[in-house]
PDB file of C-alpha atoms in Angstrom:
ATOM      1  CA  MET F   1       0.000   0.000   0.000  1.00  0.00           C
ATOM      2  CA  HIS F   2       1.717   3.148  -1.234  1.00  0.00           C
ATOM      3  CA  LYS F   3       0.925   6.044   1.094  1.00  0.00           C
ATOM      4  CA  PRO F   4       2.099   9.260  -0.613  1.00  0.00           C
ATOM      5  CA  ASN F   5       2.737  12.299   1.599  1.00  0.00           C
ATOM      6  CA  SER F   6       3.469  10.017   4.552  1.00  0.00           C
ATOM      7  CA  THR F   7       6.517  11.161   6.501  1.00  0.00           C
ATOM      8  CA  ILE F   8       9.306   8.645   7.041  1.00  0.00           C
ATOM      9  CA  LEU F   9      12.071   9.258   9.569  1.00  0.00           C
ATOM     10  CA  ILE F  10      15.346   7.787   8.280  1.00  0.00           C
ATOM     11  CA  VAL F  11      17.755   6.949  11.087  1.00  0.00           C
ATOM     12  CA  ASP F  12      21.252   6.061   9.883  1.00  0.00           C
ATOM     13  CA  ASP F  13      24.687   7.135  11.091  1.00  0.00           C
ATOM     14  CA  GLU F  14      26.047   6.909   7.524  1.00  0.00           C
ATOM     15  CA  GLN F  15      24.946  10.264   6.139  1.00  0.00           C
ATOM     16  CA  LEU F  16      25.447   9.459   2.450  1.00  0.00           C
ATOM     17  CA  ILE F  17      23.296   6.330   2.737  1.00  0.00           C
ATOM     18  CA  ALA F  18      20.626   8.268   4.681  1.00  0.00           C
ATOM     19  CA  GLN F  19      20.566  11.030   2.059  1.00  0.00           C
ATOM     20  CA  TYR F  20      20.404   8.548  -0.843  1.00  0.00           C
ATOM     21  CA  THR F  21      17.501   6.765   0.856  1.00  0.00           C
ATOM     22  CA  ALA F  22      15.739  10.100   1.361  1.00  0.00           C
ATOM     23  CA  VAL F  23      16.032  10.931  -2.359  1.00  0.00           C
ATOM     24  CA  LEU F  24      14.696   7.475  -3.284  1.00  0.00           C
ATOM     25  CA  LEU F  25      11.688   7.766  -0.978  1.00  0.00           C
ATOM     26  CA  GLU F  26      10.912  11.333  -1.998  1.00  0.00           C
ATOM     27  CA  ASP F  27      10.975  10.324  -5.667  1.00  0.00           C
ATOM     28  CA  TYR F  28       8.425   7.690  -4.706  1.00  0.00           C
ATOM     29  CA  GLY F  29       6.132  10.287  -3.118  1.00  0.00           C
ATOM     30  CA  TYR F  30       7.100  10.125   0.543  1.00  0.00           C
ATOM     31  CA  LYS F  31       8.241  12.990   2.750  1.00  0.00           C
ATOM     32  CA  THR F  32      11.404  12.374   4.785  1.00  0.00           C
ATOM     33  CA  LYS F  33      13.255  13.533   7.866  1.00  0.00           C
ATOM     34  CA  LEU F  34      16.830  12.534   8.748  1.00  0.00           C
ATOM     35  CA  SER F  35      18.455  11.566  12.046  1.00  0.00           C
ATOM     36  CA  TYR F  36      22.032  10.361  12.300  1.00  0.00           C
ATOM     37  CA  THR F  37      21.948   9.147  15.916  1.00  0.00           C
ATOM     38  CA  GLY F  38      19.564   7.203  18.106  1.00  0.00           C
ATOM     39  CA  GLU F  39      19.347  10.115  20.520  1.00  0.00           C
ATOM     40  CA  ASP F  40      18.318  12.527  17.781  1.00  0.00           C
ATOM     41  CA  ALA F  41      15.690  10.079  16.505  1.00  0.00           C
ATOM     42  CA  VAL F  42      14.129   9.824  19.954  1.00  0.00           C
ATOM     43  CA  GLN F  43      14.180  13.609  20.344  1.00  0.00           C
ATOM     44  CA  THR F  44      12.626  14.162  16.904  1.00  0.00           C
ATOM     45  CA  VAL F  45       9.700  11.877  17.673  1.00  0.00           C
ATOM     46  CA  HIS F  46       9.165  13.306  21.153  1.00  0.00           C
ATOM     47  CA  LYS F  47       9.026  16.832  19.736  1.00  0.00           C
ATOM     48  CA  GLY F  48       5.653  15.822  18.350  1.00  0.00           C
ATOM     49  CA  GLU F  49       6.640  16.094  14.719  1.00  0.00           C
ATOM     50  CA  LYS F  50       4.468  14.089  12.314  1.00  0.00           C
ATOM     51  CA  ILE F  51       6.195  10.741  11.744  1.00  0.00           C
ATOM     52  CA  ASP F  52       4.267   7.953  10.005  1.00  0.00           C
ATOM     53  CA  LEU F  53       7.068   5.348   9.830  1.00  0.00           C
ATOM     54  CA  ILE F  54      10.655   4.998  11.010  1.00  0.00           C
ATOM     55  CA  LEU F  55      13.392   3.392   8.924  1.00  0.00           C
ATOM     56  CA  MET F  56      15.859   2.501  11.667  1.00  0.00           C
ATOM     57  CA  ASP F  57      19.427   1.337  11.195  1.00  0.00           C
ATOM     58  CA  ILE F  58      20.464  -1.107  13.901  1.00  0.00           C
ATOM     59  CA  ASP F  59      24.105  -0.009  14.154  1.00  0.00           C
ATOM     60  CA  LEU F  60      24.272   3.716  14.861  1.00  0.00           C
ATOM     61  CA  GLY F  61      27.856   3.985  16.076  1.00  0.00           C
ATOM     62  CA  PRO F  62      28.634   5.379  19.549  1.00  0.00           C
ATOM     63  CA  GLY F  63      25.633   6.098  21.740  1.00  0.00           C
ATOM     64  CA  LEU F  64      22.106   4.758  21.502  1.00  0.00           C
ATOM     65  CA  ASN F  65      21.726   1.899  19.023  1.00  0.00           C
ATOM     66  CA  GLY F  66      18.682   1.277  16.824  1.00  0.00           C
ATOM     67  CA  PRO F  67      16.874  -1.351  18.940  1.00  0.00           C
ATOM     68  CA  ASP F  68      17.282   0.694  22.134  1.00  0.00           C
ATOM     69  CA  ALA F  69      16.093   3.878  20.419  1.00  0.00           C
ATOM     70  CA  ALA F  70      13.093   1.986  19.036  1.00  0.00           C
ATOM     71  CA  GLN F  71      12.116   0.674  22.459  1.00  0.00           C
ATOM     72  CA  ILE F  72      12.236   4.174  23.951  1.00  0.00           C
ATOM     73  CA  ILE F  73      10.054   5.537  21.137  1.00  0.00           C
ATOM     74  CA  LEU F  74       7.527   2.704  21.301  1.00  0.00           C
ATOM     75  CA  LYS F  75       6.933   3.281  25.008  1.00  0.00           C
ATOM     76  CA  ASP F  76       5.091   6.492  24.155  1.00  0.00           C
ATOM     77  CA  PHE F  77       4.272   6.299  20.444  1.00  0.00           C
ATOM     78  CA  ASP F  78       2.580   3.732  18.218  1.00  0.00           C
ATOM     79  CA  ILE F  79       4.675   4.057  15.052  1.00  0.00           C
ATOM     80  CA  PRO F  80       5.669   1.275  12.635  1.00  0.00           C
ATOM     81  CA  ILE F  81       9.454   0.733  12.615  1.00  0.00           C
ATOM     82  CA  VAL F  82      11.337  -1.062   9.858  1.00  0.00           C
ATOM     83  CA  PHE F  83      14.892  -2.052  10.796  1.00  0.00           C
ATOM     84  CA  VAL F  84      17.737  -1.782   8.304  1.00  0.00           C
ATOM     85  CA  THR F  85      21.100  -3.474   8.820  1.00  0.00           C
ATOM     86  CA  SER F  86      23.991  -5.212   7.181  1.00  0.00           C
ATOM     87  CA  HIS F  87      23.653  -8.089   9.667  1.00  0.00           C
ATOM     88  CA  SER F  88      21.615 -11.142   8.693  1.00  0.00           C
ATOM     89  CA  GLU F  89      22.475 -13.427  11.618  1.00  0.00           C
ATOM     90  CA  GLU F  90      19.507 -15.222  13.209  1.00  0.00           C
ATOM     91  CA  LYS F  91      20.380 -13.800  16.613  1.00  0.00           C
ATOM     92  CA  MET F  92      20.157 -10.233  15.310  1.00  0.00           C
ATOM     93  CA  VAL F  93      16.866 -10.923  13.497  1.00  0.00           C
ATOM     94  CA  GLU F  94      15.312 -12.375  16.656  1.00  0.00           C
ATOM     95  CA  LYS F  95      16.490  -9.373  18.669  1.00  0.00           C
ATOM     96  CA  VAL F  96      14.653  -6.825  16.535  1.00  0.00           C
ATOM     97  CA  ARG F  97      11.656  -9.117  15.964  1.00  0.00           C
ATOM     98  CA  SER F  98      10.925  -9.015  19.679  1.00  0.00           C
ATOM     99  CA  ILE F  99      10.711  -5.215  19.435  1.00  0.00           C
ATOM    100  CA  THR F 100       8.565  -4.801  16.322  1.00  0.00           C
ATOM    101  CA  ARG F 101       7.284  -7.051  13.553  1.00  0.00           C
ATOM    102  CA  TYR F 102       6.909  -4.468  10.811  1.00  0.00           C
ATOM    103  CA  GLY F 103       9.937  -5.508   8.825  1.00  0.00           C
ATOM    104  CA  TYR F 104      13.657  -6.163   8.596  1.00  0.00           C
ATOM    105  CA  VAL F 105      15.662  -5.147   5.525  1.00  0.00           C
ATOM    106  CA  ILE F 106      19.238  -6.080   4.664  1.00  0.00           C
ATOM    107  CA  LYS F 107      21.267  -3.148   3.330  1.00  0.00           C
ATOM    108  CA  ASN F 108      22.105  -3.248  -0.387  1.00  0.00           C
ATOM    109  CA  SER F 109      19.220  -5.656  -1.039  1.00  0.00           C
ATOM    110  CA  GLY F 110      17.875  -3.232  -3.632  1.00  0.00           C
ATOM    111  CA  ASP F 111      15.471  -0.318  -3.895  1.00  0.00           C
ATOM    112  CA  PHE F 112      12.532  -2.552  -4.780  1.00  0.00           C
ATOM    113  CA  VAL F 113      12.973  -4.644  -1.617  1.00  0.00           C
ATOM    114  CA  LEU F 114      13.205  -1.523   0.550  1.00  0.00           C
ATOM    115  CA  LEU F 115      10.129   0.122  -0.996  1.00  0.00           C
ATOM    116  CA  SER F 116       8.150  -3.128  -0.805  1.00  0.00           C
ATOM    117  CA  SER F 117       9.104  -3.560   2.859  1.00  0.00           C
ATOM    118  CA  ILE F 118       7.912  -0.043   3.645  1.00  0.00           C
ATOM    119  CA  GLU F 119       4.599  -0.618   1.860  1.00  0.00           C
ATOM    120  CA  MET F 120       4.107  -3.895   3.698  1.00  0.00           C
ATOM    121  CA  ALA F 121       4.840  -2.184   7.009  1.00  0.00           C
ATOM    122  CA  PHE F 122       2.139   0.390   6.289  1.00  0.00           C
ATOM    123  CA  GLU F 123      -0.310  -2.392   5.390  1.00  0.00           C
ATOM    124  CA  LEU F 124       0.458  -4.273   8.598  1.00  0.00           C
ATOM    125  CA  PHE F 125       0.110  -1.104  10.654  1.00  0.00           C
ATOM    126  CA  ASP F 126      -3.234  -0.178   9.050  1.00  0.00           C
ATOM    127  CA  ALA F 127      -4.521  -3.725   9.570  1.00  0.00           C
ATOM    128  CA  ARG F 128      -3.431  -3.588  13.197  1.00  0.00           C
ATOM    129  CA  LEU F 129      -5.199  -0.235  13.721  1.00  0.00           C
ATOM    130  CA  ALA F 130      -8.363  -1.583  12.097  1.00  0.00           C
ATOM    131  CA  LEU F 131      -8.302  -4.651  14.353  1.00  0.00           C
ATOM    132  CA  LYS F 132      -7.639  -2.487  17.388  1.00  0.00           C
ATOM    133  CA  LYS F 133     -10.602  -0.272  16.457  1.00  0.00           C
ATOM    134  CA  GLN F 134     -12.823  -3.299  15.955  1.00  0.00           C
ATOM    135  CA  LEU F 135     -11.815  -4.791  19.307  1.00  0.00           C
ATOM    136  CA  LYS F 136     -12.479  -1.444  20.983  1.00  0.00           C
ATOM    137  CA  ALA F 137     -15.957  -1.324  19.439  1.00  0.00           C
ATOM    138  CA  ILE F 138     -16.648  -4.888  20.588  1.00  0.00           C
ATOM    139  CA  THR F 139     -15.409  -4.091  24.093  1.00  0.00           C
ATOM    140  CA  GLU F 140     -17.544  -0.940  24.278  1.00  0.00           C
ATOM    141  CA  SER F 141     -20.552  -2.902  23.022  1.00  0.00           C
ATOM    142  CA  GLU F 142     -19.955  -5.578  25.655  1.00  0.00           C
ATOM    143  CA  GLU F 143     -19.607  -2.907  28.339  1.00  0.00           C
ATOM    144  CA  ARG F 144     -22.908  -1.306  27.285  1.00  0.00           C
ATOM    145  CA  HIS F 145     -24.525  -4.737  27.228  1.00  0.00           C
ATOM    146  CA  GLU F 146     -23.166  -5.532  30.692  1.00  0.00           C
ATOM    147  CA  THR F 147     -24.349  -2.146  32.001  1.00  0.00           C
ATOM    148  CA  PHE F 148     -27.832  -2.911  30.693  1.00  0.00           C
ATOM    149  CA  LEU F 149     -27.855  -6.384  32.247  1.00  0.00           C
ATOM    150  CA  ASN F 150     -26.667  -5.036  35.573  1.00  0.00           C
ATOM    151  CA  SER F 151     -29.350  -2.351  35.611  1.00  0.00           C
ATOM    152  CA  THR F 152     -32.114  -4.924  36.072  1.00  0.00           C
ATOM    153  CA  ARG F 153     -33.078  -6.578  39.342  1.00  0.00           C
ATOM    154  CA  ASP F 154     -33.937  -9.754  37.471  1.00  0.00           C
ATOM    155  CA  LEU F 155     -31.387 -12.564  37.471  1.00  0.00           C
ATOM    156  CA  VAL F 156     -29.749 -13.016  34.065  1.00  0.00           C
ATOM    157  CA  PHE F 157     -27.414 -15.776  32.983  1.00  0.00           C
ATOM    158  CA  LEU F 158     -25.957 -17.561  29.978  1.00  0.00           C
ATOM    159  CA  LYS F 159     -24.771 -21.164  30.145  1.00  0.00           C
ATOM    160  CA  ASN F 160     -22.709 -23.119  27.642  1.00  0.00           C
ATOM    161  CA  ASN F 161     -23.633 -26.454  26.079  1.00  0.00           C
ATOM    162  CA  ASP F 162     -22.425 -28.233  29.219  1.00  0.00           C
ATOM    163  CA  LEU F 163     -24.777 -26.001  31.271  1.00  0.00           C
ATOM    164  CA  GLU F 164     -21.889 -24.194  32.947  1.00  0.00           C
ATOM    165  CA  TYR F 165     -22.268 -20.484  33.656  1.00  0.00           C
ATOM    166  CA  ILE F 166     -20.383 -18.283  31.186  1.00  0.00           C
ATOM    167  CA  LEU F 167     -22.152 -14.957  31.901  1.00  0.00           C
ATOM    168  CA  ILE F 168     -24.152 -13.619  34.831  1.00  0.00           C
ATOM    169  CA  ASN F 169     -25.289 -10.182  35.892  1.00  0.00           C
ATOM    170  CA  ASP F 170     -24.792  -8.513  39.286  1.00  0.00           C
ATOM    171  CA  ALA F 171     -28.226  -9.548  40.532  1.00  0.00           C
ATOM    172  CA  ASN F 172     -27.450 -13.200  39.848  1.00  0.00           C
ATOM    173  CA  ALA F 173     -24.115 -12.950  41.633  1.00  0.00           C
ATOM    174  CA  GLY F 174     -25.957 -11.413  44.583  1.00  0.00           C
ATOM    175  CA  PHE F 175     -28.429 -14.299  44.546  1.00  0.00           C
ATOM    176  CA  PHE F 176     -25.583 -16.795  44.943  1.00  0.00           C
ATOM    177  CA  LYS F 177     -23.779 -14.458  47.382  1.00  0.00           C
ATOM    178  CA  LYS F 178     -20.538 -15.065  45.479  1.00  0.00           C
ATOM    179  CA  GLU F 179     -18.133 -13.178  43.249  1.00  0.00           C
ATOM    180  CA  LYS F 180     -18.761 -13.629  39.536  1.00  0.00           C
ATOM    181  CA  LYS F 181     -15.352 -15.284  39.107  1.00  0.00           C
ATOM    182  CA  ASP F 182     -16.416 -17.929  41.617  1.00  0.00           C
ATOM    183  CA  ILE F 183     -19.545 -18.743  39.588  1.00  0.00           C
ATOM    184  CA  ILE F 184     -18.304 -18.713  35.993  1.00  0.00           C
ATOM    185  CA  GLY F 185     -17.385 -22.238  34.882  1.00  0.00           C
ATOM    186  CA  LYS F 186     -19.560 -23.924  37.498  1.00  0.00           C
ATOM    187  CA  ASN F 187     -22.952 -25.614  37.098  1.00  0.00           C
ATOM    188  CA  ASP F 188     -26.068 -25.586  39.292  1.00  0.00           C
ATOM    189  CA  PHE F 189     -25.043 -28.734  41.165  1.00  0.00           C
ATOM    190  CA  ASP F 190     -21.910 -26.868  42.301  1.00  0.00           C
ATOM    191  CA  LEU F 191     -23.966 -23.948  43.598  1.00  0.00           C
ATOM    192  CA  LEU F 192     -27.476 -25.055  44.606  1.00  0.00           C
ATOM    193  CA  PRO F 193     -29.136 -27.708  46.796  1.00  0.00           C
ATOM    194  CA  LYS F 194     -29.501 -30.973  44.909  1.00  0.00           C
ATOM    195  CA  ASP F 195     -33.299 -30.797  44.442  1.00  0.00           C
ATOM    196  CA  ALA F 196     -33.221 -27.184  43.224  1.00  0.00           C
ATOM    197  CA  ALA F 197     -30.280 -27.919  40.941  1.00  0.00           C
ATOM    198  CA  GLY F 198     -32.147 -30.881  39.458  1.00  0.00           C
ATOM    199  CA  ASN F 199     -35.206 -28.753  38.688  1.00  0.00           C
ATOM    200  CA  CYS F 200     -33.050 -26.051  37.097  1.00  0.00           C
ATOM    201  CA  ARG F 201     -31.191 -28.646  35.034  1.00  0.00           C
ATOM    202  CA  GLN F 202     -34.479 -30.125  33.818  1.00  0.00           C
ATOM    203  CA  SER F 203     -35.790 -26.801  32.455  1.00  0.00           C
ATOM    204  CA  ASP F 204     -32.355 -25.996  30.973  1.00  0.00           C
ATOM    205  CA  LEU F 205     -32.340 -29.264  29.037  1.00  0.00           C
ATOM    206  CA  LEU F 206     -35.915 -28.729  27.904  1.00  0.00           C
ATOM    207  CA  ALA F 207     -35.014 -25.350  26.368  1.00  0.00           C
ATOM    208  CA  LEU F 208     -31.796 -26.720  24.882  1.00  0.00           C
ATOM    209  CA  ASN F 209     -33.036 -30.035  23.497  1.00  0.00           C
ATOM    210  CA  GLU F 210     -36.424 -28.846  22.253  1.00  0.00           C
ATOM    211  CA  ASN F 211     -35.057 -25.532  20.964  1.00  0.00           C
ATOM    212  CA  ARG F 212     -37.851 -23.450  22.468  1.00  0.00           C
ATOM    213  CA  ILE F 213     -38.656 -20.961  25.202  1.00  0.00           C
ATOM    214  CA  VAL F 214     -39.476 -22.644  28.497  1.00  0.00           C
ATOM    215  CA  THR F 215     -41.329 -20.784  31.260  1.00  0.00           C
ATOM    216  CA  SER F 216     -41.536 -22.311  34.718  1.00  0.00           C
ATOM    217  CA  LYS F 217     -41.696 -21.523  38.409  1.00  0.00           C
ATOM    218  CA  GLU F 218     -38.922 -22.767  40.665  1.00  0.00           C
ATOM    219  CA  LYS F 219     -38.538 -22.589  44.438  1.00  0.00           C
ATOM    220  CA  ILE F 220     -34.964 -21.952  45.567  1.00  0.00           C
ATOM    221  CA  PHE F 221     -33.751 -20.927  49.013  1.00  0.00           C
ATOM    222  CA  ASN F 222     -37.399 -20.488  50.140  1.00  0.00           C
ATOM    223  CA  ARG F 223     -38.024 -17.949  47.382  1.00  0.00           C
ATOM    224  CA  ILE F 224     -40.237 -18.430  44.327  1.00  0.00           C
ATOM    225  CA  TYR F 225     -38.798 -17.558  40.924  1.00  0.00           C
ATOM    226  CA  GLU F 226     -40.447 -17.303  37.541  1.00  0.00           C
ATOM    227  CA  THR F 227     -37.909 -18.340  34.915  1.00  0.00           C
ATOM    228  CA  ARG F 228     -37.884 -17.821  31.184  1.00  0.00           C
ATOM    229  CA  LYS F 229     -35.205 -19.910  29.475  1.00  0.00           C
ATOM    230  CA  PHE F 230     -34.308 -20.005  25.793  1.00  0.00           C
ATOM    231  CA  PRO F 231     -31.661 -21.506  23.461  1.00  0.00           C
ATOM    232  CA  VAL F 232     -28.778 -19.198  22.458  1.00  0.00           C
ATOM    233  CA  PRO F 233     -26.211 -19.800  19.663  1.00  0.00           C
ATOM    234  CA  LEU F 234     -22.662 -19.454  20.989  1.00  0.00           C
ATOM    235  CA  SER F 235     -19.426 -18.359  19.292  1.00  0.00           C
ATOM    236  CA  ASP F 236     -18.114 -21.949  19.272  1.00  0.00           C
ATOM    237  CA  GLY F 237     -20.993 -23.037  17.035  1.00  0.00           C
ATOM    238  CA  LYS F 238     -22.815 -24.876  19.820  1.00  0.00           C
ATOM    239  CA  MET F 239     -26.045 -23.912  21.568  1.00  0.00           C
ATOM    240  CA  GLY F 240     -26.252 -22.602  25.093  1.00  0.00           C
ATOM    241  CA  VAL F 241     -29.074 -21.564  27.408  1.00  0.00           C
ATOM    242  CA  GLY F 242     -29.975 -18.012  28.384  1.00  0.00           C
ATOM    243  CA  ALA F 243     -32.442 -17.014  31.077  1.00  0.00           C
ATOM    244  CA  TYR F 244     -34.243 -14.135  32.724  1.00  0.00           C
ATOM    245  CA  ILE F 245     -35.394 -14.999  36.222  1.00  0.00           C
ATOM    246  CA  ARG F 246     -37.722 -12.869  38.349  1.00  0.00           C
ATOM    247  CA  ASP F 247     -38.306 -13.188  42.073  1.00  0.00           C
ATOM    248  CA  ILE F 248     -42.103 -13.376  42.444  1.00  0.00           C
ATOM    249  CA  THR F 249     -42.190 -14.396  46.125  1.00  0.00           C
ATOM    250  CA  GLU F 250     -43.988 -11.226  47.309  1.00  0.00           C
ATOM    251  CA  GLN F 251     -46.317 -11.354  44.326  1.00  0.00           C
ATOM    252  CA  LYS F 252     -47.317 -14.939  45.141  1.00  0.00           C
ATOM    253  CA  GLN F 253     -47.796 -14.026  48.801  1.00  0.00           C
ATOM    254  CA  LEU F 254     -50.104 -11.169  47.810  1.00  0.00           C
ATOM    255  CA  GLU F 255     -52.008 -13.457  45.455  1.00  0.00           C
ATOM    256  CA  ASN F 256     -52.466 -16.008  48.254  1.00  0.00           C
ATOM    257  CA  MET F 257     -53.583 -13.299  50.666  1.00  0.00           C
ATOM    258  CA  LEU F 258     -56.050 -12.016  48.069  1.00  0.00           C
ATOM    259  CA  LYS F 259     -57.406 -15.507  47.534  1.00  0.00           C
ATOM    260  CA  GLU F 260     -57.790 -15.990  51.282  1.00  0.00           C
ATOM    261  CA  SER F 261     -59.577 -12.625  51.572  1.00  0.00           C
ATOM    262  CA  GLU F 262     -61.858 -13.480  48.680  1.00  0.00           C
ATOM    263  CA  GLU F 263     -62.667 -16.835  50.269  1.00  0.00           C
ATOM    264  CA  THR F 264     -63.334 -15.196  53.627  1.00  0.00           C
ATOM    265  CA  PHE F 265     -65.546 -12.606  51.936  1.00  0.00           C
ATOM    266  CA  ARG F 266     -67.381 -15.317  49.985  1.00  0.00           C
ATOM    267  CA  LEU F 267     -68.066 -17.292  53.162  1.00  0.00           C
ATOM    268  CA  SER F 268     -69.276 -14.120  54.865  1.00  0.00           C
ATOM    269  CA  LEU F 269     -71.719 -13.457  52.043  1.00  0.00           C
ATOM    270  CA  ILE F 270     -73.010 -17.007  52.246  1.00  0.00           C
ATOM    271  CA  HIS F 271     -73.500 -16.624  55.986  1.00  0.00           C
ATOM    272  CA  ILE F 272     -75.336 -13.311  55.561  1.00  0.00           C
ATOM    273  CA  SER F 273     -77.565 -14.637  52.790  1.00  0.00           C
ATOM    274  CA  GLU F 274     -78.673 -17.677  54.786  1.00  0.00           C
ATOM    275  CA  PRO F 275     -82.211 -17.183  56.234  1.00  0.00           C
ATOM    276  CA  THR F 276     -82.406 -16.642  59.938  1.00  0.00           C
ATOM    277  CA  ARG F 277     -83.937 -19.588  61.645  1.00  0.00           C
ATOM    278  CA  PRO F 278     -86.436 -18.879  64.444  1.00  0.00           C
ATOM    279  CA  TYR F 279     -85.698 -20.387  67.773  1.00  0.00           C
TER     280      TYR F 279
END
């Protein structure tokens, strides 16, 4: 990917080679800046000057060498660096590879190789930025999703195909009275009384195996929960189980009280409507 008007910092202690490289790159449409020492390269970048790529010689004579200068720069700036050297030993290649993977060019390998290496470095850098942006968007989406899930008082979970928890909201963690990290990867038999776990497992399997929404009422820890479970496709290609669970204990208590009141009222009406028998 040729990126005209991009500025390339050429770092080489051999001035004639640096100047020749600058002429070559400028003829190809790039802008260039020159540094003849590692210290000057670091200073140039830290001045805030626009640098889109660095062509860094490994051997820079006395003072800061290329790899060390690159490491200092990369601590504060995300800039692609292509190393240039006359050394081709495996040890030297591995040394610079651990610093950056944007390229390694042997001196005198030809203008075409140098230009191609620079273009490839730009392509790799752009691909890396695009991936970084995509991951950021995914992370932000997940954070918004998690914020939404944690805003509800209902219990929310997602289980994998083995019915192990892989996602829960804050309310669900509070229900178990555990940290989320102590719940993820476990199943209901690890966390609930055997009878309750068995009932939960039964409705999980019903939703999973019959591929449908399953609504049920389950009593756990002396509370009554209305559960709505449904199959969910997972990133591994398998199906998991998601659920929204609402505590309806107070609602059921009110319903029972209402029924009792209605029955009491009904009996009262019957008593009132019965004819009074003379003594």
